[in-house]
Coordinates of C-alpha atoms in Angstrom, one line a residue:
Chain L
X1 CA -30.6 2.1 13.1
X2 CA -29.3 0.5 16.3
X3 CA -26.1 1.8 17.4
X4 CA -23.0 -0.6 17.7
X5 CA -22.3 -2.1 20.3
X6 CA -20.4 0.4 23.4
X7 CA -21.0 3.4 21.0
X8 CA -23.0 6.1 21.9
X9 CA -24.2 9.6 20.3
X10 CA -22.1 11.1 21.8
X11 CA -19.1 8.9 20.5
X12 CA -21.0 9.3 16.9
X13 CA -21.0 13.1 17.1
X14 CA -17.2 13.2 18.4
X15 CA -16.2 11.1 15.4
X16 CA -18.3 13.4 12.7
X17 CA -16.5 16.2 13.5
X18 CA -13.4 15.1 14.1
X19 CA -13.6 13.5 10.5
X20 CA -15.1 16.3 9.2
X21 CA -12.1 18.7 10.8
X22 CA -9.2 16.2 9.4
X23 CA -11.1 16.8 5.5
X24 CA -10.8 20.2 6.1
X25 CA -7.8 20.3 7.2
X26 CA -6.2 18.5 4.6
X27 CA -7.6 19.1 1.8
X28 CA -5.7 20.7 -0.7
X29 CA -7.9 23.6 -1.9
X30 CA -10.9 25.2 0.4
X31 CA -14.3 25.4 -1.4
X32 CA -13.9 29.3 -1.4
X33 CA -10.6 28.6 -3.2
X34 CA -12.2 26.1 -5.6
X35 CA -15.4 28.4 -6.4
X36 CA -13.1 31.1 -7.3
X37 CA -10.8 29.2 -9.6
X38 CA -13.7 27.1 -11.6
X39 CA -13.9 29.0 -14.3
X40 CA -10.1 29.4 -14.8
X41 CA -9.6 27.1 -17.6
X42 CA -7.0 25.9 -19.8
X43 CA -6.6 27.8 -23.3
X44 CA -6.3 25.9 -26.4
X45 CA -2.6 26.7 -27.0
X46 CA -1.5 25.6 -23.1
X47 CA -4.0 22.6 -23.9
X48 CA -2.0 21.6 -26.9
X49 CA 1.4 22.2 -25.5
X50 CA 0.3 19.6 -22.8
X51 CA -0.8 17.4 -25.4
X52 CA 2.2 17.7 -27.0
X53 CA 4.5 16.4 -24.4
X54 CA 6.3 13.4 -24.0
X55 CA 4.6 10.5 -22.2
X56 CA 7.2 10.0 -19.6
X57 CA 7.3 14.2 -18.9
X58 CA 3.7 14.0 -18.7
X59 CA 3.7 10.6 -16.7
X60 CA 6.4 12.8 -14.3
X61 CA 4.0 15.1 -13.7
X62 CA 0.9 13.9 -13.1
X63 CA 2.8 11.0 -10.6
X64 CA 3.9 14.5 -8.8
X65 CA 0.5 15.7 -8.3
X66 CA -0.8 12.3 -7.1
X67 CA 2.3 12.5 -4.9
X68 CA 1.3 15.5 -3.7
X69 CA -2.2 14.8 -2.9
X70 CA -1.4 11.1 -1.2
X71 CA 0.4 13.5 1.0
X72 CA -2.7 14.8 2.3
X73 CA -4.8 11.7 2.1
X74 CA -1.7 10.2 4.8
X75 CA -2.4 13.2 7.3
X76 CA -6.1 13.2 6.8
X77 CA -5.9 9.5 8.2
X78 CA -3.8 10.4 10.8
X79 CA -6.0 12.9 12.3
X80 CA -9.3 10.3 11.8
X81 CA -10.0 9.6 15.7
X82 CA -8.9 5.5 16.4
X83 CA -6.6 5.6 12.9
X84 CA -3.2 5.5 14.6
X85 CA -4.1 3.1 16.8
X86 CA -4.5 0.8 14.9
X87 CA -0.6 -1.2 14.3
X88 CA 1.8 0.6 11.8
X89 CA 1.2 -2.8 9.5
X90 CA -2.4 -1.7 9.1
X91 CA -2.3 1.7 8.6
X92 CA -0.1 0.9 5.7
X93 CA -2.2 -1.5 4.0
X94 CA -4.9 0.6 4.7
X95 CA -3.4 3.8 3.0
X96 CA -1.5 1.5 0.0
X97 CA -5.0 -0.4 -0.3
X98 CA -7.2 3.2 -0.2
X99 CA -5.8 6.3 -0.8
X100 CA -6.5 5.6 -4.5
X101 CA -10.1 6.2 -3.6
X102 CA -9.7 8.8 -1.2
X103 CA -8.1 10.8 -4.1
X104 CA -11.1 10.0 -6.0
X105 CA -13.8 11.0 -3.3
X106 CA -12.2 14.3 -3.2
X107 CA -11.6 15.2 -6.9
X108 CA -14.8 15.6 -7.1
X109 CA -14.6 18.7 -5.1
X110 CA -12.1 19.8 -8.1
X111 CA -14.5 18.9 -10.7
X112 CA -16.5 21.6 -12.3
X113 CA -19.9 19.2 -14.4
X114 CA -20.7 22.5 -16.4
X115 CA -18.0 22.3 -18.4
X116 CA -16.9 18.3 -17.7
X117 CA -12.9 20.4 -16.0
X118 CA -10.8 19.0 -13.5
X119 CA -8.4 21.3 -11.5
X120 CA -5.0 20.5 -12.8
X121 CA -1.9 22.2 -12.0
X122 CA -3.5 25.6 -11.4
X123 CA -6.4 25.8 -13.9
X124 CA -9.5 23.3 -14.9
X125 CA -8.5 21.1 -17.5
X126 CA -11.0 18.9 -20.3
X127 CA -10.2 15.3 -20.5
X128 CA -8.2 16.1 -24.0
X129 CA -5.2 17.8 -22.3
X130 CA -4.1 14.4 -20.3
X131 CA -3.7 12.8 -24.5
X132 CA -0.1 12.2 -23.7
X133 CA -0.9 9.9 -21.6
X134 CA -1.9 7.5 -23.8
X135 CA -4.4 6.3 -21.0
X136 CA -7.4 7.7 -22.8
X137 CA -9.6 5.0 -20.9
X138 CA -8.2 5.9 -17.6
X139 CA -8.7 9.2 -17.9
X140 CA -12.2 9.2 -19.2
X141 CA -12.9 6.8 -16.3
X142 CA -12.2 9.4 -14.0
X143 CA -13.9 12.0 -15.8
X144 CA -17.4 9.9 -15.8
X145 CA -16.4 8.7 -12.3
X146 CA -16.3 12.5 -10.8
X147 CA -19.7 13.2 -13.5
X148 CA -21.5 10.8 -11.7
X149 CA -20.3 11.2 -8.3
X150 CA -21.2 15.1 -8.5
X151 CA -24.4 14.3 -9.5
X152 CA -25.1 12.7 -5.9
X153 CA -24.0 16.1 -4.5
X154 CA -22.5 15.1 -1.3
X155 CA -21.5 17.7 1.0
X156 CA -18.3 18.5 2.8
X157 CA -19.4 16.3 5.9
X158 CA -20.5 13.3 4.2
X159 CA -17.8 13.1 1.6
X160 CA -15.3 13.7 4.7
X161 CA -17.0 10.5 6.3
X162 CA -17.0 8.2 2.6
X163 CA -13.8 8.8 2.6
X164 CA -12.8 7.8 5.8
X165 CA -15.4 4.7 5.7
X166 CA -13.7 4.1 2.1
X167 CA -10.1 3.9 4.1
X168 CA -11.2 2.2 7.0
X169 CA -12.2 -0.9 4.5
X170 CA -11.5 -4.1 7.1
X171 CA -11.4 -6.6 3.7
X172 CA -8.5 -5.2 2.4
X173 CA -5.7 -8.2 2.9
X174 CA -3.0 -8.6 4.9
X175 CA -4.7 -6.1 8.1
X176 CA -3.0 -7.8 11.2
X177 CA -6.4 -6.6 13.5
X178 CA -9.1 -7.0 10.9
X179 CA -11.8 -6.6 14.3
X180 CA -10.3 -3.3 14.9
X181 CA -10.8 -1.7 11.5
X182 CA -14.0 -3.2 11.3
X183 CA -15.2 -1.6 14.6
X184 CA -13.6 1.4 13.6
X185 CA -15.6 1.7 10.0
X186 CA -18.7 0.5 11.5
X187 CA -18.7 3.7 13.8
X188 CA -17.9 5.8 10.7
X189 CA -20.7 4.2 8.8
X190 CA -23.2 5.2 11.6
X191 CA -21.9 8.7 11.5
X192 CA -22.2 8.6 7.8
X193 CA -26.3 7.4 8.4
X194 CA -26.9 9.8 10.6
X195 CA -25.5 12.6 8.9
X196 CA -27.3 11.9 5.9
X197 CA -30.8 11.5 8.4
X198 CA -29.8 14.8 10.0
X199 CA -29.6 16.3 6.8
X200 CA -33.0 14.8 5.6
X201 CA -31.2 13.0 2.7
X202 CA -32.8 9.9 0.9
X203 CA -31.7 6.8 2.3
X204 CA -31.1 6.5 -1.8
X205 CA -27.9 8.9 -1.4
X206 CA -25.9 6.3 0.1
X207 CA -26.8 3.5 -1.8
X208 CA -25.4 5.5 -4.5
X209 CA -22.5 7.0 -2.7
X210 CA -21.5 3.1 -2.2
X211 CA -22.4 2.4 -5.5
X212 CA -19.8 4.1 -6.8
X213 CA -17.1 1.9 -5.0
X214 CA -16.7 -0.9 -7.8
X215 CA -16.2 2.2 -10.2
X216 CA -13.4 3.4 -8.0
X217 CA -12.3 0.1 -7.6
X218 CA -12.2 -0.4 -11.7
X219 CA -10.4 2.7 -11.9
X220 CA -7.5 2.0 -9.0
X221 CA -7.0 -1.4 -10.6
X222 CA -6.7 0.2 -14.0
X223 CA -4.0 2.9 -13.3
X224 CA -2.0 0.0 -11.8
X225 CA -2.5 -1.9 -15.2
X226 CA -1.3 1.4 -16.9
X227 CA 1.6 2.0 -14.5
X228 CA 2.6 -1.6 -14.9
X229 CA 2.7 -1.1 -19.0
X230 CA 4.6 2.2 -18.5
X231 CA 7.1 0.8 -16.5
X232 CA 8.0 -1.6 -18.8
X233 CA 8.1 1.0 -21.8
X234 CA 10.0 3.7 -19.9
X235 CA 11.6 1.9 -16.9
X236 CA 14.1 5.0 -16.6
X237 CA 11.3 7.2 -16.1
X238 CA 9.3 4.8 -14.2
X239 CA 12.2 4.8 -12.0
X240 CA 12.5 8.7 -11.2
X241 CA 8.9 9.0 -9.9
X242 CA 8.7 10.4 -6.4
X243 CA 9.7 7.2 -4.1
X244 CA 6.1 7.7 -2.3
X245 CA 4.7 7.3 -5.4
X246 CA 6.3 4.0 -6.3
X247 CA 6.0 3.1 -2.7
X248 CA 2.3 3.1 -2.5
X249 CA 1.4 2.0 -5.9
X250 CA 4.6 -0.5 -6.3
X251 CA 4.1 -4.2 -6.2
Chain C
X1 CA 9.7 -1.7 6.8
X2 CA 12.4 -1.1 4.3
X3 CA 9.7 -1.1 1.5
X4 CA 7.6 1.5 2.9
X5 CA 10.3 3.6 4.6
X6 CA 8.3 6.9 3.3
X7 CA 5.2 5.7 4.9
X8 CA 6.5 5.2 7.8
X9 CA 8.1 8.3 8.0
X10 CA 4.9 10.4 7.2
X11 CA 2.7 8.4 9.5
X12 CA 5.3 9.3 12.4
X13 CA 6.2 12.6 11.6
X14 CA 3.7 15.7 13.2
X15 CA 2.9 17.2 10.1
X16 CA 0.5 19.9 9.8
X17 CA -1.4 20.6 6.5
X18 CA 1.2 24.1 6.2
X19 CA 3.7 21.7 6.5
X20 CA 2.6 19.6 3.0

């Protein structure tokens, strides 16, 4: 694959690692930590006390954790090479428009297929403890999403470099320097290829790492749907989630 | 700016992951 235009190897391998070095950093467990906690699960008593909860005190929660973890997502941008130079206008819609996806990119890394668990506050979790929700759909669309998605078995690097490809979409609307981004992903992309060659992947594993984008897509449109509906049920409650939260995912 | 005060904040501050 040609290179783009004014990038060199050298520029490709600079941005690799300093993608791969801002995933590390920033995300929230390390794959030692993860490996150690996966069989840490939920007992059927703590499972039934969380699905015993009140919507709006599960609701709290789980917009605390997403808090959390957008957190992260904002300084794993920040350290992607080219990001903050981009104007303050884009980097916004680029974080409001993806983080969303980031999030799920890296749940996957908190997703243990044996036994269909997420990591969730501390131990893995089956689908059924998130009832309270009432968002049954949502939450099994995550569950099949992070199924799928650790079937492809990325690794470290290359799910570092989706998710900063993923953030660094140009056609999200409203980007002031649409060029920009799109110069910025391209050179991400390339990384992306030629981490995959390097590794002597199929040139099938990206086709199916992007594949997965209208899923994610599906999903970030859906939560909105759901946080919409809750809102209007329990505006109170709706209106004591973390401001970040309501920030990036309000209106 | 208003709307995305928080944002702003945390694309300005120098955070480090310890930090989060």
């Amino acid at each position: 694959n040609p290179l783009p235009e004014g990038c060199s190897l050298l520029e490709i391998e600079r941005i690799t690692q300093s993608v791969l070095k801002s995933h590390m950093e920033t995300s929230q467990h390390s794959t030692e930590e993860l490996k150690r906690m996966a069989w840490t699960l939920y007992s059927p008593e703590e499972t039934r006390s969380y699905q015993t909860k009140s919507a709006e005190v599960m609701w709290q929660q789980c917009a605390i954790h997403i808090t959390n973890a957008i957190q992260y997502v904002v300084e794993f941008a920040k350290r992607i090479s080219g990001f903050m130079d981009l104007c303050q206008n884009d980097q916004i819609i680029l974080l409001k428009a993806g983080c969303m996806d980031v999030l799920l990119i890296r749940m996957c890394r908190a997703y243990n297929p044996i036994n269909n668990t997420f990591l969730f506050d501390g131990k893995f979790a089956t689908a059924h403890l998130f009832k309270a929700l009432g968002c049954d759909d949502l939450v099994n669309a995550v569950f099949d999403l992070a199924k799928s998605m650790s079937r492809i078995q990325m690794t470290e690097e290359e799910m570092a470099l989706f998710s900063a490809a993923v953030l660094l979409s140009p056609d999200r609307p409203w980007l002031t320097d649409v060029q920009k981004v799109q110069k910025l992903q391209e050179k991400v992309y390339m990384a992306l290829q030629r981490c995959l060659q390097k590794e002597g992947a199929s040139e099938e594993k990206l086709a199916k790492m992007v594949s997965k984008l209208p899923i994610m897509k599906s999903i970030c449109n859906l939560h909105i749907d759901k946080l919409e509906f809750f809102r209007l049920v329990h505006p109170e409650t709706a209106y004591t989630f973390p401001p970040l939260y309501r920030e990036v995912f309000g209106s | 700016k208003e709307k995305h005060k928080i944002l702003h904040q945390l694309l300005q501050n120098s955070t480090s992951p310890v930090d989060l």
